[in-house]
Amino acid sequence: MASTIYDIAAKAGVSIATVSRVFNQSTNVSQKTRNKVLKVAESVGYHPQAYAQGLASKKLNTIMAVVPIISNYFFMEILGGIQDKLTKLGYDLSIFNVTGAGDVFFEQVEHVIRRRAAEGYLFISIHLHPDQWDKLQKYPVSITLVDEFYEGFDSVSVDNVQGAYTATKTFLDAGYKKVGMISALETSKPIKDRIKGYKLAFEDSGHIFDSSLIISGDTDYRDGFTERGGYTAMQRMNKVHPTLDACFCSSDIQAVGALKAMEDLDISIPLIGYDDIEISEYIGLSTVRQPMRDMGYIATQTLIERMNNEEKAISQTMYSPKLILRKSTNGIV
Amino acid sequence: MASTIYDIAAKAGVSIATVSRVFNQSTNVSQKTRNKVLKVAESVGYHPQAYAQGLASKKLNTIMAVVPIISNYFFMEILGGIQDKLTKLGYDLSIFNVTGAGDVFFEQVEHVIRRRAAEGYLFISIHLHPDQWDKLQKYPVSITLVDEFYEGFDSVSVDNVQGAYTATKTFLDAGYKKVGMISALETSKPIKDRIKGYKLAFEDSGHIFDSSLIISGDTDYRDGFTERGGYTAMQRMNKVHPTLDACFCSSDIQAVGALKAMEDLDISIPLIGYDDIEISEYIGLSTVRQPMRDMGYIATQTLIERMNNEEKAISQTMYSPKLILRKSTNGIV
DNA sequence: CTGAAAGCGCTTACAG
DNA sequence: CTGAAAGCGCTTACAG
C-alpha cells in the first residue's frame, strides 16, 4: 500500500535519483520533470520515509528531550520554550521519559544516547553521579543540560542556592525569626541546593539554624513537587511549629497546597514559592522566578550550535533567579 | 567514532547476523557467543541504531503525538496518561507540534503522517474539516483521536455539550437568572460545543437566551485558554453585565484569571470552570471534570490495539464529564 | 547454533 | 539536467 521512491520513479518515467532530488529541494531538476514527479507523488500520497532518509543521509533532523517526569509544570514550560525555537529551525522533537530508578535510571539514559535516534539531546532535570557524567561524555553525541550542570557539558540552569537564599533572607531581614521551609524530596538535586541557600541565609543573618524548620510532605510522587506535598507539609509544619512566622516553599505548586492547608487550619503567614508558574501571578503568590521558557529556548539554541560545531567552547549559562513579591507576602517588605 | 554491527562482528570474530541476534533477544545464540559479543559491544559502547533497525525490520516502536499547542495544562495531563501506558509497553514517544494555520495546518498534519516516522499517531485536539478527515482516512496508518471524533477513526473524547449544559443548568436550577459564560476562541471546536450546551440549558429551563452573556478575553493566544483570557473576559463581563448572577468559564485556567478579576473588581459571584486541572481542588474551584489522564491512557491503548489489528471494529469512547462542586459555588446547591 | 546474502528505502558522488 | 550504482546499518529467511 505504501509507495516508495521506486514506484514514483517508475510511474513518472524517471530514475529514483531524480525523485530523490525533487524532494530534497535540489535545484538541479528541470521544472518540467519536477512537476511530473510531484504530480505522481501527490496522486499516491507519497513522501520520503523519515527512517530511510536518516539512514542514507545520516541526518535525522530531530532532537530529543530526555526527562524524568513528563507531567509537571516546570517541564511543560521548558518544553514550550524548546518548541518555540525548534519550530523556527525545522527540527522534530522526540521525548524520552526516563522511568527507572537507581542504576536502571542511568542505564536507560545511556541506552537512549546510544540508539542515535536523534542528532542532539536536551537533558532536562537529569541528575547523575560524577562518574556517570564522565561516562556519558565519552559518547560522540551533542548533549545540553537543562536545570543541571557538569564540567564539560553545555548547560542552562538557575542558581538554586541563590534563589532560596534570597527568599529566606528577605523574611529574615524583615524581622521574621521562625522562618520555615516546605521542602520536597531531600535527595533531589534542586532541593539540596535550595536547602543550602535556606541555611546560608540564617548563617548570614547571624541566626541560629534549626533543621526542624525544614519539613516535607507525605509523598515522593514527582519528587514531592505537588500540591499534596505542600498541603501535607504545611499541616505537619503547623503541628511542629504552630508559631511559625513565615515560610519558604520549594515550588509554587507546593505553595498552592500550603495555602490551602493554611486556609483549612485557619492560619495566615507570609509565603514565598519557587518557579513563578503562570498561575502564581493570578493567585497572588510571591515567588522566586525561574525563566523556564527562556531556559528551554536558550538550551535548544545552545544545542543546535554545538551540533553544528563540535569544537565550540563549552557554554554554561546560569541564570540568577529573581524574587517577585505579591499578595502572599503583603506588607512585609 | 560510532561503531556498527560490522565492527562488533569483526572484533568478536562472528558474523553480523549473530551480533544482530544477540541484540534481538533471539534465543538461538549460545551463551558463550552471546557473552563474547556483549563484551565487545560494551567496550565500545555499541547499540543498534534506531533508524537502521527501523528500515530493516519495518518496526519503529514509536508512536507520535500530534498536537497544536504544546504548553497547556490539558495537553500536559493527556501526555501524562500516554506516558503511563507507553512506558509499560516499551514504545517511544515522539511529539509533533503543528504550528501552521489554515491550509498549512492540514498540510503539516498530512505531511507528518506520510513521513512514517512512527507506527501509530495520537491526534490530540486536532480539529479538521470533514473533507480533510476523509482525505486522512486514505493513508494506511493507525490514528486515534483524542478530544475529537470523526466517523471512521478510533477516538476518545468528552461530551463538551453535556459538560457545559450541566454546569449552566446547575446555576439555572438554583434560581440564578443572569448566568454568563466566559468563552475562549469561538471558532474552536470545544468552544462551539460548550456554547451549544450553555444555550441548551437556557432553552431547557424555559429562559430566554441572551447571547451578550457570552464573552471572550482579549487574546487568542492558545485559543484564549489562558489566565489572561479569563481575566480580561471577566473585566468585560462586568462592564456589560454588572449585575451578573453567576458565571460558567470554558476552562479552569480562565477561571483562575476570572477569579482574580473578580477580586480586583471586588465582586463575588459563583463560578464553575472546566477541566478540573490539579490545582482546582486546592483553590476551591468548582468545575466540570474531564478525565484527561485517563483519556491519554485509554487512547494509547486503543491505538496499540489498532496497530496490532487493523480489522478491529472502530471504537469511539465518549466520556461524560462530571460536575464537581467546591468553594467557588458555595451554598448554591 | 551460525553464516552468507538479499533487502529495507533512501542519498549522493560520479559520469555523461 | 539526469541516471547507474554504491552505500547507509541493520534484519531475516535460507542453508547448513
Coordinates of C-alpha atoms (C1' of nucleotides) in Angstrom, one line a residue, chain B residues 5-6 20-21 24 46 53 56, chain D residues 8-15:
Chain B
I5 CA 27.4 -4.1 13.7
Y6 CA 30.4 -4.8 11.4
S20 CA 22.1 -8.8 15.4
R21 CA 20.6 -11.8 17.1
N24 CA 17.3 -9.0 19.4
Y46 CA 27.7 -0.1 20.9
Q53 CA 16.7 -1.1 12.7
A56 CA 15.3 -3.3 8.1
Chain D
dC8 C1' 23.9 3.8 5.0
dG9 C1' 23.4 -0.2 9.3
dC10 C1' 20.5 -3.1 10.2
dT11 C1' 17.1 -7.9 9.9
dT12 C1' 15.8 -12.2 8.3
dA13 C1' 14.7 -16.1 5.6
dC14 C1' 17.5 -19.8 3.9
dA15 C1' 21.2 -23.2 4.4

